[in-house]
PDB file of C-alpha atoms in Angstrom:
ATOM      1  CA  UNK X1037     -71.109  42.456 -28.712  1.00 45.00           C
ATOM      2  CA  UNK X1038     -73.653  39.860 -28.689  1.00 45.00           C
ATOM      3  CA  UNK X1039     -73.163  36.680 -26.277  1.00 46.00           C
ATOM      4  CA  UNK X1040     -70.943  33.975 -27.172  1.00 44.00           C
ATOM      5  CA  UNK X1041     -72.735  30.978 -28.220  1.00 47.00           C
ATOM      6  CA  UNK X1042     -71.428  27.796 -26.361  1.00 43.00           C
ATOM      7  CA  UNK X1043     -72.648  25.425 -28.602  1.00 45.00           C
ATOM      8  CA  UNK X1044     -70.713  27.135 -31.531  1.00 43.00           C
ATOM      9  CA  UNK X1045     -67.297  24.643 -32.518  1.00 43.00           C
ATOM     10  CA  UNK X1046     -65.748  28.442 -33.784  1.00 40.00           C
ATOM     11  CA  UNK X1047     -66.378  30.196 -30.323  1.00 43.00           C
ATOM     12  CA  UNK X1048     -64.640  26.913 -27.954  1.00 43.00           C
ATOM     13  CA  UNK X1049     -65.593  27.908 -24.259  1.00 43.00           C
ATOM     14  CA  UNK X1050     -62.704  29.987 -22.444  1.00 41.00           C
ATOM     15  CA  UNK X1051     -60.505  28.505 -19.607  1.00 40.00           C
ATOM     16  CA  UNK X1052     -58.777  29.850 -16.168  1.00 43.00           C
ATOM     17  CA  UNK X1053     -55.010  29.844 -16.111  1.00 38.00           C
ATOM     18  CA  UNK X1054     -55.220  30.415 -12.457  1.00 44.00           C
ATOM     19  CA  UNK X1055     -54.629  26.458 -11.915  1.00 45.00           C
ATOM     20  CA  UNK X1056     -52.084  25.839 -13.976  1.00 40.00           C
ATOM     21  CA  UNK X1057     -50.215  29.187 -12.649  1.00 39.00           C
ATOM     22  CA  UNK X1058     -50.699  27.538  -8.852  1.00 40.00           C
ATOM     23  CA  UNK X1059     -49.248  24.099 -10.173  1.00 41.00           C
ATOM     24  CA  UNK X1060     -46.656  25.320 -11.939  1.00 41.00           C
ATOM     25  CA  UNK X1061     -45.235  27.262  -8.997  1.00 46.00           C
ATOM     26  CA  UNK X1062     -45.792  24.634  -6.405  1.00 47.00           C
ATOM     27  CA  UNK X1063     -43.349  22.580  -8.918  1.00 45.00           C
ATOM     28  CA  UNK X1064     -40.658  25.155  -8.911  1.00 42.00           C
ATOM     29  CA  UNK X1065     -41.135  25.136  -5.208  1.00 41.00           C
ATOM     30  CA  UNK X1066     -40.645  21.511  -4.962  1.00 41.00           C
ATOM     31  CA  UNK X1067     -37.653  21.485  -7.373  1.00 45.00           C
ATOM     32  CA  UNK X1068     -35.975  23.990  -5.171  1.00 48.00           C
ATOM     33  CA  UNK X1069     -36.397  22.470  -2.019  1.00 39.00           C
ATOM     34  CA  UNK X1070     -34.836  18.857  -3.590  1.00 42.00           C
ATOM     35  CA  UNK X1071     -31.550  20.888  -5.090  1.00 42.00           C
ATOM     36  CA  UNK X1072     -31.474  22.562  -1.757  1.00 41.00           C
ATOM     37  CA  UNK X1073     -31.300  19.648   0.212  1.00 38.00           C
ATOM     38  CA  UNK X1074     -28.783  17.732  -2.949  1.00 37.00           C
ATOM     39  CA  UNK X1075     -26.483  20.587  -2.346  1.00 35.00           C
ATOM     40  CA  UNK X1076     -26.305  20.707   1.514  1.00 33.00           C
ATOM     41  CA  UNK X1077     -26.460  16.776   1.466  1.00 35.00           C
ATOM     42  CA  UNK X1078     -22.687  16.996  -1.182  1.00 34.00           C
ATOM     43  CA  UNK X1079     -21.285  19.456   1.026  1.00 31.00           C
ATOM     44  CA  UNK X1080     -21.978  18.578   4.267  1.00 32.00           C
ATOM     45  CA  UNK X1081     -18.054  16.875   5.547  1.00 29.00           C
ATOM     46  CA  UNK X1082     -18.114  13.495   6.577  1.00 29.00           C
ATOM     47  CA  UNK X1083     -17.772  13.215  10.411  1.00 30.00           C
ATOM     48  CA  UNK X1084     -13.689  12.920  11.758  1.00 29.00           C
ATOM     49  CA  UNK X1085     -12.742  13.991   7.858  1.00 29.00           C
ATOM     50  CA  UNK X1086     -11.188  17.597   7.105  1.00 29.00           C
ATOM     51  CA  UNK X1087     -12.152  18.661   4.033  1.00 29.00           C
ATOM     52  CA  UNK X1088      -8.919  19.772   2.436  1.00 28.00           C
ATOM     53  CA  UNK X1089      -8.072  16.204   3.395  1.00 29.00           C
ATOM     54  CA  UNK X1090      -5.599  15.024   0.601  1.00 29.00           C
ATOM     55  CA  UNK X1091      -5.983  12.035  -1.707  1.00 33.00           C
ATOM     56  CA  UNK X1092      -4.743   8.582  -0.423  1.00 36.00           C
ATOM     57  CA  UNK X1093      -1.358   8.014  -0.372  1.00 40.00           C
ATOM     58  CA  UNK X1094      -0.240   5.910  -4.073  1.00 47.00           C
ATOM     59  CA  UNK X1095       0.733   2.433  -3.334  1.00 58.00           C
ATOM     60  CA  UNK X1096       4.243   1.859  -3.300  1.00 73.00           C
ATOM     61  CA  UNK X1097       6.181  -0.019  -5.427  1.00 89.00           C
ATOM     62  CA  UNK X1098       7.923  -3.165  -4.111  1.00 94.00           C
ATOM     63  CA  UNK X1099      11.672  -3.248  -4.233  1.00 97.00           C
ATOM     64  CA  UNK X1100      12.317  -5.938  -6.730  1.00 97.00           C
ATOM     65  CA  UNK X1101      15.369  -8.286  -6.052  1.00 98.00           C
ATOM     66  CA  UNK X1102      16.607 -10.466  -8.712  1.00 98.00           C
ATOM     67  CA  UNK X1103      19.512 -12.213 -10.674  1.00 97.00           C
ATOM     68  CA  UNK X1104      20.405 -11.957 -14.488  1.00 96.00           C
ATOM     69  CA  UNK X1105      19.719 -15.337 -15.292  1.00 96.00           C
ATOM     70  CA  UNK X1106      15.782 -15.676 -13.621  1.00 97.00           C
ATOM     71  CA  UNK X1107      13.521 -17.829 -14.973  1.00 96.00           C
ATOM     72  CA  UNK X1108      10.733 -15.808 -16.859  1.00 96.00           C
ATOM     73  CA  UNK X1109       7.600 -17.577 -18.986  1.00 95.00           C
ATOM     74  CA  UNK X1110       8.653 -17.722 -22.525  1.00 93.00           C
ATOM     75  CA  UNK X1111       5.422 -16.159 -23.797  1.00 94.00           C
ATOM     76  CA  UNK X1112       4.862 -13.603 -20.936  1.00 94.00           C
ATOM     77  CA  UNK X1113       8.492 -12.731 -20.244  1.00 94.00           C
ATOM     78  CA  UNK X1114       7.613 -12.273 -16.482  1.00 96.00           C
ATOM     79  CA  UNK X1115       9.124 -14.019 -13.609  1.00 97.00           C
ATOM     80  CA  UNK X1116       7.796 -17.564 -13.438  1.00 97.00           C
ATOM     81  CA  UNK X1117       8.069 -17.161  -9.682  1.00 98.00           C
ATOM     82  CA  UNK X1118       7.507 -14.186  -7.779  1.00 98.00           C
ATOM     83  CA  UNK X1119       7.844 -14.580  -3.871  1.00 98.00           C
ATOM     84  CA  UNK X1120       6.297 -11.127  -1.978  1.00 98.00           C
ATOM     85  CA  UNK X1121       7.468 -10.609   1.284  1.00 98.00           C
ATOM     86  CA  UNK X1122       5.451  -7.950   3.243  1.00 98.00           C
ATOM     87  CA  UNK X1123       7.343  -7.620   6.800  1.00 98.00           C
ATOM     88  CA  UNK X1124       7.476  -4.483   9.895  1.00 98.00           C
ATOM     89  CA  UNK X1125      10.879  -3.607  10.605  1.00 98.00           C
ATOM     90  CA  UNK X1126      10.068  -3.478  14.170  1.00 98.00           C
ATOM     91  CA  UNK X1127       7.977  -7.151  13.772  1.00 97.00           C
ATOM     92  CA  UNK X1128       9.840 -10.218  15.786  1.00 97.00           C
ATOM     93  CA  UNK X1129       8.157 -12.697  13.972  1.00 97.00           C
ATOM     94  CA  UNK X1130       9.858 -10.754  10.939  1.00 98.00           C
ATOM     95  CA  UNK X1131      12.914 -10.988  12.854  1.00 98.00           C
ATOM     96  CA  UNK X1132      12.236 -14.816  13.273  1.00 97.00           C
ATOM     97  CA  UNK X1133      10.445 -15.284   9.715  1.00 98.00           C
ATOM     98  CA  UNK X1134      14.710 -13.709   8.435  1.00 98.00           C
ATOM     99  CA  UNK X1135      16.560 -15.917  10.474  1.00 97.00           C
ATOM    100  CA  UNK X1136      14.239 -19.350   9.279  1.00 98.00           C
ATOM    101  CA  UNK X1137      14.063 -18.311   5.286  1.00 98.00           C
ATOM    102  CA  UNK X1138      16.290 -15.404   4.760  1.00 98.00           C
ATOM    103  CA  UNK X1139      19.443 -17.568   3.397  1.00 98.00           C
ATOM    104  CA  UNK X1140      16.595 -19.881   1.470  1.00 98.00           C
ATOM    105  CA  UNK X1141      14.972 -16.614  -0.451  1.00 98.00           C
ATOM    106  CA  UNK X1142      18.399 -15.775  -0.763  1.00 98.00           C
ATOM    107  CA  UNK X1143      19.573 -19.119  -2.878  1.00 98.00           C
ATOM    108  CA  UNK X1144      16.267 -18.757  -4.189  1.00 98.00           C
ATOM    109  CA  UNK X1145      17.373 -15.347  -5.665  1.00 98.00           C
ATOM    110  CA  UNK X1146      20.774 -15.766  -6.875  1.00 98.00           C
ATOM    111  CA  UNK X1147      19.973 -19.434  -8.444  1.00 97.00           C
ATOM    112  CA  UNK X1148      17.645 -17.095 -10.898  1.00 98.00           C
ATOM    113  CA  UNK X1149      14.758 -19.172  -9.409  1.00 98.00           C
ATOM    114  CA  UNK X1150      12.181 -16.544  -7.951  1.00 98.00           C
ATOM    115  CA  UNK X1151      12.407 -12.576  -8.240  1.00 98.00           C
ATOM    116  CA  UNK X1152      11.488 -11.514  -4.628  1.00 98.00           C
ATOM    117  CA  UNK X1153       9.337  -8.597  -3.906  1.00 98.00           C
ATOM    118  CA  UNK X1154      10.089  -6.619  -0.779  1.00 98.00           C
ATOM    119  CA  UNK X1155       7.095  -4.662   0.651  1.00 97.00           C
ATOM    120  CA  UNK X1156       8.540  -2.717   3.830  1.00 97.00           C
ATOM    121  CA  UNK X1157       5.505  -1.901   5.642  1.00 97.00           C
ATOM    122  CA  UNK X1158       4.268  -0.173   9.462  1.00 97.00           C
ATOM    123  CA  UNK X1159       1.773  -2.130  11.569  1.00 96.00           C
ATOM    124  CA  UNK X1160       3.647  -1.726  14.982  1.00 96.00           C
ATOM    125  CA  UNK X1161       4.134   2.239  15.308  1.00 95.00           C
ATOM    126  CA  UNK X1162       2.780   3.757  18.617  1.00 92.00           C
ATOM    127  CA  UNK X1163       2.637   7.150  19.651  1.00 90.00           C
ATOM    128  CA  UNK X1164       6.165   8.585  19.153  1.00 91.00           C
ATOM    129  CA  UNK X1165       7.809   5.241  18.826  1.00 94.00           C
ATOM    130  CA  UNK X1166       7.740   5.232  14.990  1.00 96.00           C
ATOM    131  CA  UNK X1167      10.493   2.911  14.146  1.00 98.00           C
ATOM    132  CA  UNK X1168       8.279   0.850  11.798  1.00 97.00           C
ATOM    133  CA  UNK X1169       7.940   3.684   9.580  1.00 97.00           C
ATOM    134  CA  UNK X1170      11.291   4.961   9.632  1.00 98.00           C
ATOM    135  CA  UNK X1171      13.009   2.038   9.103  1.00 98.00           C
ATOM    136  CA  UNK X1172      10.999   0.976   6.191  1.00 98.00           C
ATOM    137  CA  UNK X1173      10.922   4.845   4.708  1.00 98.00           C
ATOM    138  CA  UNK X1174      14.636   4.030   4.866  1.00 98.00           C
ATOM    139  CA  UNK X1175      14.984   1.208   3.193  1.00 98.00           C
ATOM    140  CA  UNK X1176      13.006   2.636   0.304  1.00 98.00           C
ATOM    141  CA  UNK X1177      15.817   5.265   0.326  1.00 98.00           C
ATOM    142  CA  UNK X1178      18.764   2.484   0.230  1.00 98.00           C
ATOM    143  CA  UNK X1179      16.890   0.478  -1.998  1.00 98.00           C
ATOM    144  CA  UNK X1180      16.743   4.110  -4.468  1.00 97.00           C
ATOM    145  CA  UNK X1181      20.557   3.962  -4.925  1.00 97.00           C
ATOM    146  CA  UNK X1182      21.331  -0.167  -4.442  1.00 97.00           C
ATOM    147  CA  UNK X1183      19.443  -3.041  -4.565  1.00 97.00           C
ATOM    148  CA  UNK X1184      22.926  -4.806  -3.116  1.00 98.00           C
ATOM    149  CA  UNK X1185      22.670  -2.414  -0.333  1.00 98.00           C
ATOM    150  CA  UNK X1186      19.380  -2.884   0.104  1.00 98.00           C
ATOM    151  CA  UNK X1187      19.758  -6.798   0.647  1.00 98.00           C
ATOM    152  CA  UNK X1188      22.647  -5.955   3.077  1.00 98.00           C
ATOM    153  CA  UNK X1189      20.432  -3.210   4.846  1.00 98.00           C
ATOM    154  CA  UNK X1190      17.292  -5.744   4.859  1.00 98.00           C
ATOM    155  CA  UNK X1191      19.473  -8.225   6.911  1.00 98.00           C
ATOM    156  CA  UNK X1192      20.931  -5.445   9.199  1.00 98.00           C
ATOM    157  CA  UNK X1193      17.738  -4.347  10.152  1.00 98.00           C
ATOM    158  CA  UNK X1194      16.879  -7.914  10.862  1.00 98.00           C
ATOM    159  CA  UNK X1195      19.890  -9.246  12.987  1.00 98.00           C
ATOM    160  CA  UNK X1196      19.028 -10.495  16.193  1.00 97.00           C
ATOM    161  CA  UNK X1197      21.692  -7.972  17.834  1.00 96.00           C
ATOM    162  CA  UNK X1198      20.556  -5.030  15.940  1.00 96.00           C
ATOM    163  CA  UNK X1199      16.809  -5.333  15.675  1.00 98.00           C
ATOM    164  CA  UNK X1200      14.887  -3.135  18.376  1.00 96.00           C
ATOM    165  CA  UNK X1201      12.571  -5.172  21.118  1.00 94.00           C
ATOM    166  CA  UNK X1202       9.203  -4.147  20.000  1.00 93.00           C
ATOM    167  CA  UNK X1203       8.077  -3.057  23.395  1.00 89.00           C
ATOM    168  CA  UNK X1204      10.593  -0.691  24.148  1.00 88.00           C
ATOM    169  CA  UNK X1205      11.198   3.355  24.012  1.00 85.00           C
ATOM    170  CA  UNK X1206      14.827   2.938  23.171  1.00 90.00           C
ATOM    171  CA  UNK X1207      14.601   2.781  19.530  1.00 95.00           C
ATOM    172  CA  UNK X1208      17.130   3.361  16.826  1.00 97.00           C
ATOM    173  CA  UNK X1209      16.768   7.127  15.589  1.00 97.00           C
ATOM    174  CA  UNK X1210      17.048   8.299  12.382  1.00 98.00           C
ATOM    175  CA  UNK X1211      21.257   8.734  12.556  1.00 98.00           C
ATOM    176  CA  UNK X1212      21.081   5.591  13.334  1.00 98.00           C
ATOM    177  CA  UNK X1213      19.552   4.882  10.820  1.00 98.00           C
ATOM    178  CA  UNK X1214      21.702   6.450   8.132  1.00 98.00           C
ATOM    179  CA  UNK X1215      24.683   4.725   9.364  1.00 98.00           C
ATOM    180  CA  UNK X1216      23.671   1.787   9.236  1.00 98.00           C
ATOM    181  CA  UNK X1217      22.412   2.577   5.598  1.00 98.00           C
ATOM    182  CA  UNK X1218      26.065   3.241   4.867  1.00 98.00           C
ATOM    183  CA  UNK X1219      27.457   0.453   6.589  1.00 98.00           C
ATOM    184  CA  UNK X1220      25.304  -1.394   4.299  1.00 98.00           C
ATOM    185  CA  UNK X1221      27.123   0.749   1.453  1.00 98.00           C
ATOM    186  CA  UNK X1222      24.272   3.778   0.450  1.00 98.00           C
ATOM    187  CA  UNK X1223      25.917   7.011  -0.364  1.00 97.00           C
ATOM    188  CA  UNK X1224      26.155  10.261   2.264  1.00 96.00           C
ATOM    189  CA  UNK X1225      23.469  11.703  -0.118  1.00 96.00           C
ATOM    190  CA  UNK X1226      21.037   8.774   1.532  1.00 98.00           C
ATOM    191  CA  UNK X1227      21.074  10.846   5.043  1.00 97.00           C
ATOM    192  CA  UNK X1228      18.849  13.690   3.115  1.00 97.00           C
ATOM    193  CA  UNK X1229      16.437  10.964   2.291  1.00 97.00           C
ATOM    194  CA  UNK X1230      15.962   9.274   5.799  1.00 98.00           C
ATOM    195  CA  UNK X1231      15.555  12.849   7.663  1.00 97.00           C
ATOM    196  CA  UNK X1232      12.853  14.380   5.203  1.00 96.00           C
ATOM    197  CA  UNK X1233      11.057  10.936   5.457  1.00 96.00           C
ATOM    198  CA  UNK X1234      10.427  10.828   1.824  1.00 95.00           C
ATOM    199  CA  UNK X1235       8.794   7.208   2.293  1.00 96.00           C
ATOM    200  CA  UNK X1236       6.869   7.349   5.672  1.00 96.00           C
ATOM    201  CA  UNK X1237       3.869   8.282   4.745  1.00 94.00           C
ATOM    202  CA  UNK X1238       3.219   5.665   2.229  1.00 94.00           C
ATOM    203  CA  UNK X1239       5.052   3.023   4.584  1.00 97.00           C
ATOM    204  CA  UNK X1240       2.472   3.460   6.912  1.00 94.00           C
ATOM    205  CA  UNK X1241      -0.303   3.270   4.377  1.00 94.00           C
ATOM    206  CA  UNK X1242       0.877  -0.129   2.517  1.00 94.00           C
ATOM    207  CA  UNK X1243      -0.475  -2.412   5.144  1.00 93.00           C
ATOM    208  CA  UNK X1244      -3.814  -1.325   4.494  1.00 92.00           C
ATOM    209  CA  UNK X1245      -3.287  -0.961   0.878  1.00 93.00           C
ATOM    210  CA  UNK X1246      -2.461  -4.568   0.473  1.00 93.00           C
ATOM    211  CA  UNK X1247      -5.434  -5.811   2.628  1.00 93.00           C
ATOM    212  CA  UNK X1248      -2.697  -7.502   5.551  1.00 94.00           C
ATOM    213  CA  UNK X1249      -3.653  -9.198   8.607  1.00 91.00           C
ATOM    214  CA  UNK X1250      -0.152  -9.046   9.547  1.00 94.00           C
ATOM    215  CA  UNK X1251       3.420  -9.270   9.095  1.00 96.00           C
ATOM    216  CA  UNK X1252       5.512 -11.056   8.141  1.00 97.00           C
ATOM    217  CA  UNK X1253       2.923 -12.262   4.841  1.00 97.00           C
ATOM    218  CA  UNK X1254       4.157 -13.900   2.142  1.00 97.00           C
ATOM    219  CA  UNK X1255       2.855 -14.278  -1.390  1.00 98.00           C
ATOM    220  CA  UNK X1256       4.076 -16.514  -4.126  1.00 98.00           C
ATOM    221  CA  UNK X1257       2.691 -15.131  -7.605  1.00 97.00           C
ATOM    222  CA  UNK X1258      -0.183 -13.059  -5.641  1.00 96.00           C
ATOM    223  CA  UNK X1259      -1.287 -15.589  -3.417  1.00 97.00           C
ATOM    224  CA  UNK X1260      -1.003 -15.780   0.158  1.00 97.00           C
ATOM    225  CA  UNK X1261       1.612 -18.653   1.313  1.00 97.00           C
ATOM    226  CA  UNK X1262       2.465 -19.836   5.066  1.00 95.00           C
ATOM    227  CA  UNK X1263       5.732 -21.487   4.496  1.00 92.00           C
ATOM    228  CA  UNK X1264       6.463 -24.258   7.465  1.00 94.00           C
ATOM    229  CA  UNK X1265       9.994 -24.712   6.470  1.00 98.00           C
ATOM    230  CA  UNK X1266      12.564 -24.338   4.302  1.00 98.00           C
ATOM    231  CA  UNK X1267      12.438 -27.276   2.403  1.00 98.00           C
ATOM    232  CA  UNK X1268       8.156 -26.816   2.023  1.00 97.00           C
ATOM    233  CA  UNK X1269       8.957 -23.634   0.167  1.00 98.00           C
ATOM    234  CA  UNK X1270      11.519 -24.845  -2.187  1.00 97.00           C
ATOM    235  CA  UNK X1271       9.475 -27.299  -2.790  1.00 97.00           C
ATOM    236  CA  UNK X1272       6.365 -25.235  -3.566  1.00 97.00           C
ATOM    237  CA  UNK X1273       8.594 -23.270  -5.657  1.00 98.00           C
ATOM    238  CA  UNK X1274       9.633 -26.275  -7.506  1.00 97.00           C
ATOM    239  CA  UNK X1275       6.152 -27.342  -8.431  1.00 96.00           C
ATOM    240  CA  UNK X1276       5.746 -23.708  -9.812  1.00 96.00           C
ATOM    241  CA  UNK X1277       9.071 -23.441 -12.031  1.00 95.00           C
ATOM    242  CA  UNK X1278      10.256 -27.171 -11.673  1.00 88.00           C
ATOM    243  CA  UNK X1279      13.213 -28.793 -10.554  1.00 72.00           C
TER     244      UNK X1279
END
């Protein structure tokens, strides 16, 4: 076969594919090494997390107090006046916060002026002393049955001769508990509901959840509120929903 002719446009001079063979496997190299490190980088488990851990805890609903006649926008048809009341159990200045504005929410209420959201929340459990939780896991239950008995539970909880000291080990247990939810006028069935702790676990998350820096908070239409007295709130009501 005579010689090729390089200068012949028919006969174009012949090329190696030994580079493009070396590039192309130093790419698949490269590739690998990045998924590698993707997949070992999504699997590794965060530090302190298990990794069956289970999703967080849905926020829980507040237990909504509120009279027939309550003033709601015409257009909207919600509440004109929504008063949330976030509060520990276990919390004196709860305790206090009850005694100052408890029978003032409680006009506020029945007068059809506000619809009151109650948030039962745990800042103040400690080791085994987990009253908080319990005792807001049990209102949940009360409130599940009676929003009446839930009112009278709420003050119960919150009477100066039956609310725990926050320091000490001698707190209520969970029979306590339950009779006092009957007292307030909850069913037998409500016992079941306060010893399987149906509500602790998202008790104990809601303080987070709602971004608190404390208890007791109070919101009035979703924003944060320090009431000074009695008559300050009423009257911040009033410029909400008038006279």
């Amino acid at each position: 076969m005579p010689p090729t002719d390089p200068s012949d446009p028919t006969n174009p001079p012949s090329r190696s594919l030994a580079p493009v063979v070396v590039i192309v496997a130093a790419l698949v190299v490269v590739i690998g090494v990045i998924a590698a490190f993707l997949l070992l980088r999504g699997t590794a488990a965060t530090p302190g997390a298990h990794p069956t851990a289970s999703p967080p805890t849905e926020a829980l609903h507040p237990v909504r107090v509120a009279a027939d006649n309550l003033q709601v926008d015409p257009d909207s048809g919600e509440p004109k006046a929504v008063v949330a009341l976030y509060e520990d159990f276990l919390c004196p200045g709860c305790g206090h916060f009850e005694q100052t504005f408890g029978e003032t929410i409680d006009d506020l209420i029945d007068s059809g002026t506000v619809a009151a959201d109650y948030y039962p929340v745990a800042i103040l459990d400690s080791g085994t002393r987990t009253y908080s939780s319990r005792a807001g896991a049990a209102a949940y239950c009360v409130a599940d049955e009676s929003v009446p008995a839930f009112r009278r539970f709420h003050a119960l909880l919150f009477d100066p001769a039956t609310q725990p000291d926050e320091a000490s080990s001698d707190q209520p247990d969970d029979a306590q508990l339950t009779r006092w939810a009957h007292e307030a006028g909850a069913s037998e069935a409500v016992g079941e509901c306060i010893d399987t702790g149906t509500y602790r676990g998202a008790v104990k998350d809601a303080a987070s959840a709602a971004g608190l820096r404390g208890t007791p908070t109070v919101r009035i239409n979703g924003e944060d509120y320090a009431p000074r007295t009695p008559a300050a709130l009423r009257a911040k009501i009033a410029e909400i929903v008038g006279d």
